[in-house]
Short mmCIF file of C-alpha atoms and ligand atoms in Angstrom, two decimals:
data_model
loop_
_atom_site.label_atom_id
_atom_site.label_comp_id
_atom_site.label_asym_id
_atom_site.label_seq_id
_atom_site.Cartn_x
_atom_site.Cartn_y
_atom_site.Cartn_z
CA MET G 1 9.85 -0.21 -24.19
CA LYS G 2 7.05 1.96 -25.58
CA TYR G 3 5.07 2.07 -22.34
CA LYS G 4 2.94 5.06 -23.29
CA LYS G 5 1.69 3.34 -26.44
CA ILE G 6 0.96 0.19 -24.46
CA PHE G 7 -1.04 2.19 -21.88
CA THR G 8 -3.21 3.60 -24.66
CA LYS G 9 -3.67 0.21 -26.32
CA ILE G 10 -4.73 -1.54 -23.11
CA THR G 11 -6.98 1.33 -22.03
CA ASN G 12 -8.77 1.11 -25.37
CA GLU G 13 -9.21 -2.62 -24.83
CA LEU G 14 -10.63 -1.91 -21.38
CA ALA G 15 -13.20 0.53 -22.76
CA THR G 16 -15.63 -2.39 -23.08
CA PHE G 17 -14.78 -3.71 -19.60
CA LYS G 18 -17.89 -3.50 -17.41
CA ASP G 19 -16.76 -2.25 -14.02
CA ASN G 20 -19.43 -3.10 -11.44
CA GLY G 21 -17.25 -1.96 -8.54
CA ASN G 22 -18.19 0.75 -6.05
CA VAL G 23 -16.11 3.39 -4.31
CA ALA G 24 -15.43 2.72 -0.62
CA ASN G 25 -18.23 4.25 1.43
CA TYR G 26 -17.51 2.99 4.94
CA ILE G 27 -15.16 5.99 5.22
CA PRO G 28 -17.57 8.87 4.37
CA GLU G 29 -14.89 11.12 2.81
CA LEU G 30 -13.88 8.42 0.32
CA SER G 31 -17.42 8.13 -1.05
CA THR G 32 -17.21 11.65 -2.50
CA ILE G 33 -14.59 10.67 -5.13
CA ASN G 34 -15.49 10.60 -8.82
CA PRO G 35 -15.59 6.82 -9.50
CA ASN G 36 -14.45 7.24 -13.10
CA LYS G 37 -11.00 8.61 -12.34
CA PHE G 38 -8.24 6.58 -13.94
CA GLY G 39 -4.52 7.21 -13.78
CA ILE G 40 -1.32 5.29 -14.48
CA HIS G 41 2.30 6.22 -13.82
CA LEU G 42 5.37 4.06 -14.37
CA THR G 43 8.80 5.11 -13.13
CA THR G 44 11.85 3.11 -14.21
CA ILE G 45 14.84 2.60 -11.93
CA ASN G 46 16.68 5.08 -14.21
CA ASP G 47 14.02 7.69 -13.36
CA LYS G 48 12.25 7.61 -16.72
CA HIS G 49 8.57 8.49 -16.47
CA PHE G 50 5.51 7.30 -18.42
CA ASN G 51 1.94 8.25 -17.57
CA PHE G 52 -1.67 8.14 -18.64
CA GLY G 53 -4.94 9.83 -17.59
CA ASP G 54 -5.35 11.25 -14.08
CA ALA G 55 -1.79 10.40 -13.07
CA ASN G 56 -1.15 13.78 -11.48
CA GLU G 57 -4.22 13.96 -9.27
CA LYS G 58 -3.86 13.26 -5.56
CA PHE G 59 -5.89 10.50 -3.90
CA SER G 60 -5.94 8.76 -0.53
CA ILE G 61 -3.36 5.96 -0.62
CA GLN G 62 -4.95 4.24 2.41
CA SER G 63 -3.48 0.76 3.07
CA ILE G 64 -0.66 1.23 0.57
CA SER G 65 1.13 3.17 3.32
CA LYS G 66 1.27 -0.03 5.40
CA VAL G 67 4.29 -1.10 3.36
CA LEU G 68 6.12 2.11 4.27
CA SER G 69 5.38 1.84 8.00
CA LEU G 70 6.52 -1.79 7.81
CA ALA G 71 9.81 -0.73 6.17
CA MET G 72 10.43 1.82 8.91
CA ALA G 73 9.60 -0.60 11.75
CA TYR G 74 11.67 -3.43 10.20
CA ASN G 75 14.70 -1.14 10.14
CA LEU G 76 14.19 -0.25 13.78
CA GLU G 77 13.38 -3.71 15.17
CA GLY G 78 15.17 -6.10 12.82
CA GLU G 79 14.12 -9.74 13.10
CA GLU G 80 12.59 -9.14 16.55
CA LEU G 81 9.65 -7.67 14.64
CA TRP G 82 8.38 -11.12 13.69
CA LYS G 83 7.67 -11.98 17.32
CA ARG G 84 4.72 -9.61 17.19
CA VAL G 85 3.45 -10.07 13.63
CA ASP G 86 3.63 -13.07 11.28
CA VAL G 87 4.43 -13.20 7.53
CA GLU G 88 1.69 -15.57 6.35
CA PRO G 89 -1.12 -14.75 3.90
CA SER G 90 -4.36 -14.27 5.84
CA GLY G 91 -6.89 -15.36 3.22
CA THR G 92 -9.40 -13.14 5.07
CA PRO G 93 -10.65 -9.57 4.51
CA PHE G 94 -8.38 -6.68 5.51
CA ASN G 95 -10.39 -5.82 8.63
CA SER G 96 -11.28 -9.34 9.77
CA LEU G 97 -11.23 -10.23 13.49
CA ILE G 98 -11.58 -13.99 13.14
CA GLN G 99 -7.96 -15.20 13.14
CA LEU G 100 -6.81 -12.82 15.87
CA GLU G 101 -8.71 -14.70 18.54
CA THR G 102 -7.27 -18.12 17.65
CA ASP G 103 -3.79 -16.68 16.96
CA MET G 104 -3.67 -15.08 20.44
CA GLY G 105 -3.47 -11.50 19.20
CA ILE G 106 -0.61 -12.05 16.69
CA PRO G 107 -1.73 -10.75 13.26
CA ARG G 108 -1.06 -13.01 10.26
CA ASN G 109 0.92 -10.29 8.46
CA PRO G 110 1.79 -6.56 8.61
CA LEU G 111 -0.40 -5.59 5.62
CA ILE G 112 -3.82 -6.36 7.09
CA ASN G 113 -5.30 -3.79 9.47
CA ALA G 114 -4.43 -5.77 12.62
CA GLY G 115 -0.79 -6.09 11.50
CA ALA G 116 -0.52 -2.43 10.59
CA LEU G 117 -1.92 -1.49 14.01
CA VAL G 118 0.87 -3.50 15.70
CA ILE G 119 3.43 -1.82 13.42
CA SER G 120 1.91 1.55 14.38
CA ASP G 121 2.25 0.64 18.06
CA ILE G 122 5.95 -0.16 17.49
CA LEU G 123 6.56 3.20 15.79
CA VAL G 124 4.69 5.02 18.58
CA SER G 125 7.01 3.28 21.09
CA HIS G 126 10.13 4.33 19.18
CA PHE G 127 9.45 8.01 18.57
CA LYS G 128 8.43 11.05 20.57
CA ASN G 129 6.75 12.48 17.45
CA PRO G 130 5.89 9.43 15.32
CA LYS G 131 3.74 11.35 12.80
CA GLU G 132 6.53 13.83 12.06
CA GLU G 133 9.14 11.06 11.85
CA PHE G 134 7.02 8.98 9.53
CA ILE G 135 6.14 11.70 7.06
CA ALA G 136 9.79 12.80 7.05
CA PHE G 137 10.76 9.21 6.11
CA VAL G 138 8.23 9.14 3.24
CA ARG G 139 9.38 12.53 1.94
CA LYS G 140 13.01 11.45 2.10
CA ILE G 141 12.68 8.17 0.22
CA SER G 142 10.47 9.74 -2.47
CA GLY G 143 12.42 12.96 -2.81
CA ILE G 144 9.04 14.79 -2.63
CA SER G 145 8.80 17.27 0.23
CA THR G 146 5.12 18.12 -0.28
CA ILE G 147 3.65 14.67 0.51
CA ASP G 148 1.34 15.00 3.51
CA TYR G 149 -1.45 13.62 5.67
CA CYS G 150 -5.06 14.71 5.06
CA SER G 151 -6.84 15.74 8.29
CA ARG G 152 -10.26 15.54 6.60
CA ILE G 153 -9.76 11.84 5.89
CA VAL G 154 -8.38 11.24 9.39
CA GLU G 155 -11.46 12.74 11.03
CA SER G 156 -13.80 10.94 8.65
CA GLU G 157 -12.18 7.59 9.38
CA LYS G 158 -12.17 8.19 13.12
CA SER G 159 -15.92 8.78 13.00
CA THR G 160 -16.58 5.26 11.65
CA GLY G 161 -13.51 3.28 12.79
CA TYR G 162 -15.47 0.68 14.76
CA ARG G 163 -13.70 -2.39 13.37
CA ASN G 164 -10.23 -0.96 13.85
CA THR G 165 -11.19 -0.11 17.44
CA ALA G 166 -12.33 -3.71 17.92
CA LEU G 167 -9.08 -5.09 16.42
CA ILE G 168 -6.83 -2.96 18.59
CA ASN G 169 -8.76 -3.72 21.76
CA LEU G 170 -8.59 -7.45 21.09
CA MET G 171 -4.82 -7.25 20.53
CA LYS G 172 -4.40 -5.12 23.66
CA SER G 173 -6.17 -7.83 25.66
CA PHE G 174 -3.49 -10.29 24.45
CA GLY G 175 -0.68 -7.87 25.37
CA ASN G 176 0.34 -7.16 21.76
CA ILE G 177 -0.36 -3.40 21.95
CA LYS G 178 1.92 -1.56 24.38
CA ASN G 179 0.76 2.05 24.08
CA ASP G 180 -2.43 3.97 24.68
CA ILE G 181 -5.04 2.83 22.17
CA ASP G 182 -6.13 6.35 21.14
CA ILE G 183 -2.55 7.40 20.38
CA VAL G 184 -1.89 4.32 18.23
CA MET G 185 -5.21 4.71 16.40
CA ASP G 186 -4.50 8.37 15.70
CA PHE G 187 -1.14 7.42 14.20
CA TYR G 188 -2.71 4.59 12.15
CA PHE G 189 -5.48 6.80 10.73
CA ASN G 190 -2.91 9.40 9.77
CA LEU G 191 -0.86 6.78 7.91
CA CYS G 192 -3.94 5.79 5.92
CA SER G 193 -4.82 9.41 5.13
CA ILE G 194 -1.65 10.20 3.15
CA GLU G 195 -2.41 11.56 -0.30
CA MET G 196 -0.28 11.02 -3.39
CA THR G 197 -0.60 11.14 -7.15
CA CYS G 198 0.20 8.02 -9.21
CA LYS G 199 3.51 9.68 -10.09
CA GLU G 200 4.38 10.29 -6.43
CA LEU G 201 3.36 6.77 -5.49
CA SER G 202 5.52 5.14 -8.13
CA GLN G 203 8.48 7.31 -7.12
CA THR G 204 8.00 6.57 -3.42
CA PHE G 205 8.03 2.80 -3.94
CA LEU G 206 10.92 2.73 -6.39
CA PHE G 207 13.36 1.76 -3.61
CA LEU G 208 11.73 -1.68 -3.59
CA ALA G 209 12.66 -2.12 -7.25
CA THR G 210 16.31 -1.29 -6.51
CA TYR G 211 16.90 -3.70 -3.62
CA GLY G 212 16.58 -0.98 -1.01
CA ILE G 213 18.34 2.07 -2.45
CA SER G 214 16.38 5.31 -2.87
CA PRO G 215 17.10 6.47 -6.42
CA TYR G 216 16.46 10.04 -5.27
CA THR G 217 18.94 10.31 -2.42
CA GLU G 218 21.08 7.34 -3.45
CA GLU G 219 20.94 6.33 0.20
CA ARG G 220 20.16 2.81 1.33
CA VAL G 221 16.62 2.77 2.79
CA LEU G 222 16.58 -0.96 3.50
CA SER G 223 19.17 -3.74 3.35
CA LYS G 224 19.02 -5.98 0.26
CA SER G 225 17.61 -8.79 2.35
CA LYS G 226 14.91 -6.65 3.97
CA SER G 227 13.89 -5.20 0.61
CA LYS G 228 13.58 -8.69 -0.88
CA ARG G 229 11.51 -9.82 2.09
CA ILE G 230 9.13 -6.86 1.95
CA ASN G 231 8.50 -7.62 -1.72
CA ALA G 232 7.78 -11.22 -0.70
CA ILE G 233 5.26 -10.06 1.91
CA MET G 234 3.57 -7.85 -0.71
CA GLN G 235 3.41 -10.79 -3.11
CA LEU G 236 1.71 -13.02 -0.54
CA CYS G 237 -0.32 -10.53 1.48
CA GLY G 238 -0.71 -7.26 -0.48
CA PHE G 239 -4.29 -7.91 -1.61
CA TYR G 240 -5.78 -9.65 1.46
CA ASP G 241 -8.03 -12.52 0.39
CA GLU G 242 -7.32 -11.71 -3.25
CA ALA G 243 -3.51 -12.04 -3.02
CA GLY G 244 -3.54 -15.38 -4.85
CA GLU G 245 -5.72 -13.95 -7.62
CA PHE G 246 -3.43 -10.92 -8.03
CA SER G 247 -0.38 -13.20 -8.29
CA PHE G 248 -2.24 -15.40 -10.75
CA LYS G 249 -3.32 -12.53 -12.98
CA VAL G 250 -0.58 -9.90 -12.60
CA GLY G 251 2.42 -11.71 -11.13
CA LEU G 252 4.14 -8.84 -9.36
CA PRO G 253 4.57 -7.88 -5.70
CA GLY G 254 2.09 -5.10 -5.00
CA LYS G 255 -0.21 -3.37 -2.55
CA SER G 256 -3.70 -1.96 -2.79
CA GLY G 257 -5.68 0.59 -0.79
CA VAL G 258 -9.41 1.31 -0.49
CA GLY G 259 -8.83 4.69 -2.13
CA GLY G 260 -8.55 2.67 -5.38
CA GLY G 261 -4.77 2.82 -5.72
CA ILE G 262 -2.44 -0.09 -6.52
CA VAL G 263 1.33 -0.01 -6.59
CA ALA G 264 3.33 -2.89 -8.10
CA ILE G 265 7.04 -3.55 -8.42
CA TYR G 266 9.04 -5.29 -11.09
CA PRO G 267 12.43 -5.70 -9.37
CA ASN G 268 15.41 -4.17 -11.18
CA LYS G 269 13.15 -2.47 -13.71
CA TYR G 270 10.19 -0.33 -12.66
CA CYS G 271 7.49 0.63 -10.20
CA ILE G 272 3.97 1.23 -11.52
CA ALA G 273 1.03 2.94 -9.79
CA VAL G 274 -2.56 2.70 -11.01
CA TRP G 275 -5.63 4.50 -9.64
CA SER G 276 -9.27 3.65 -10.31
CA PRO G 277 -11.60 4.16 -7.29
CA ARG G 278 -14.22 1.48 -8.03
CA LEU G 279 -13.45 -1.48 -5.76
CA ASN G 280 -14.36 -5.13 -6.21
CA LYS G 281 -15.87 -7.21 -3.39
CA LYS G 282 -12.44 -7.79 -1.84
CA GLY G 283 -11.78 -4.05 -1.53
CA ASN G 284 -9.26 -3.84 -4.39
CA SER G 285 -9.47 -1.62 -7.48
CA SER G 286 -11.19 -3.75 -10.11
CA LYS G 287 -10.06 -1.83 -13.20
CA GLY G 288 -6.60 -1.43 -11.66
CA ILE G 289 -6.15 -5.21 -11.47
CA GLN G 290 -7.62 -5.68 -14.94
CA PHE G 291 -5.22 -3.13 -16.38
CA LEU G 292 -2.17 -4.62 -14.66
CA GLU G 293 -3.05 -8.11 -15.81
CA LEU G 294 -3.03 -7.01 -19.45
CA PHE G 295 0.04 -4.81 -18.90
CA THR G 296 2.36 -7.45 -17.43
CA THR G 297 1.28 -9.93 -20.09
CA GLU G 298 1.78 -7.50 -22.97
CA THR G 299 5.18 -6.28 -21.68
CA GLN G 300 6.25 -9.73 -20.45
CA THR G 301 7.20 -8.19 -17.13
CA SER G 302 5.74 -10.55 -14.56
CA ILE G 303 8.21 -12.13 -12.13
CA PHE G 304 6.87 -15.53 -13.20
N1 LIG W 401 -7.93 3.04 6.45
C1 LIG W 401 -8.53 1.82 5.98
C2 LIG W 401 -9.06 1.01 7.16
O1 LIG W 401 -8.44 0.97 8.17
C3 LIG W 401 -7.51 1.06 5.19
C4 LIG W 401 -8.08 -0.17 4.55
C5 LIG W 401 -7.53 -0.47 3.18
O2 LIG W 401 -7.06 0.38 2.43
N2 LIG W 401 -7.68 -1.70 2.79
O3 LIG W 401 -10.10 0.40 7.09
#
């Protein structure tokens, strides 16, 4: 497949696309990003690489890391995990409090903020040094030893993390947070602060295109069943209240972050990462979705 040519063709088509999105500004550090950045990187399961634009520039992956913390916690807890977090699409914004009250502190899924906070609590319970363990896991599965947290983003997010503080307190009141709130929040904000390039992102998530095997270490990261299930959760929950729309337009399991990144997986073939910081009203990269819609149609690589 001539991916590079297709990237150029679609990007030319998108030149007339009017992007009315705005960069995230509720985290002050994220508002400083040049909104016109645009990068694409596709890695095949045979480690072939195709890129376009700002594919080698680091950005904040934000909620995309929720898939990686989920993978780690699922390995540790097995099916017990689902007693504390559900696997249903929320249909509500990523930081919504509404369902938590009626659902007695059990988040609808692990990819909204409430769910990722419970997953963070689980990892804090398991490890003496959860931040070190987590970043070591990410470096191992990606084969990239330089991937790291960004303390600037952590501090920035802590200074305005009112909604996350509300979510974690509500869940604590229902008994679904076991550890000290400040420790769990610190871990969660660090997860969100990880920086990667599109290339690094597509390499890191490639194990979900290979039914759980890291192509870089050839080690099994997840069982075949767990890998399949995490893709299913991404398909149904990876874009919050826009998950249906993403399935409808793109047709791949994927995950977005408010840094403007999107990663999507075509099982047994490739992992693609796109970065464009302007977000639509649902908090997802608007040009990123537009690009992926045209890309999976042109290449006939939707799972549908
Ligand atoms: N760190 C962000 C938050 O907690 C992550 C949100 C996102 O990327 N959707 O609000």
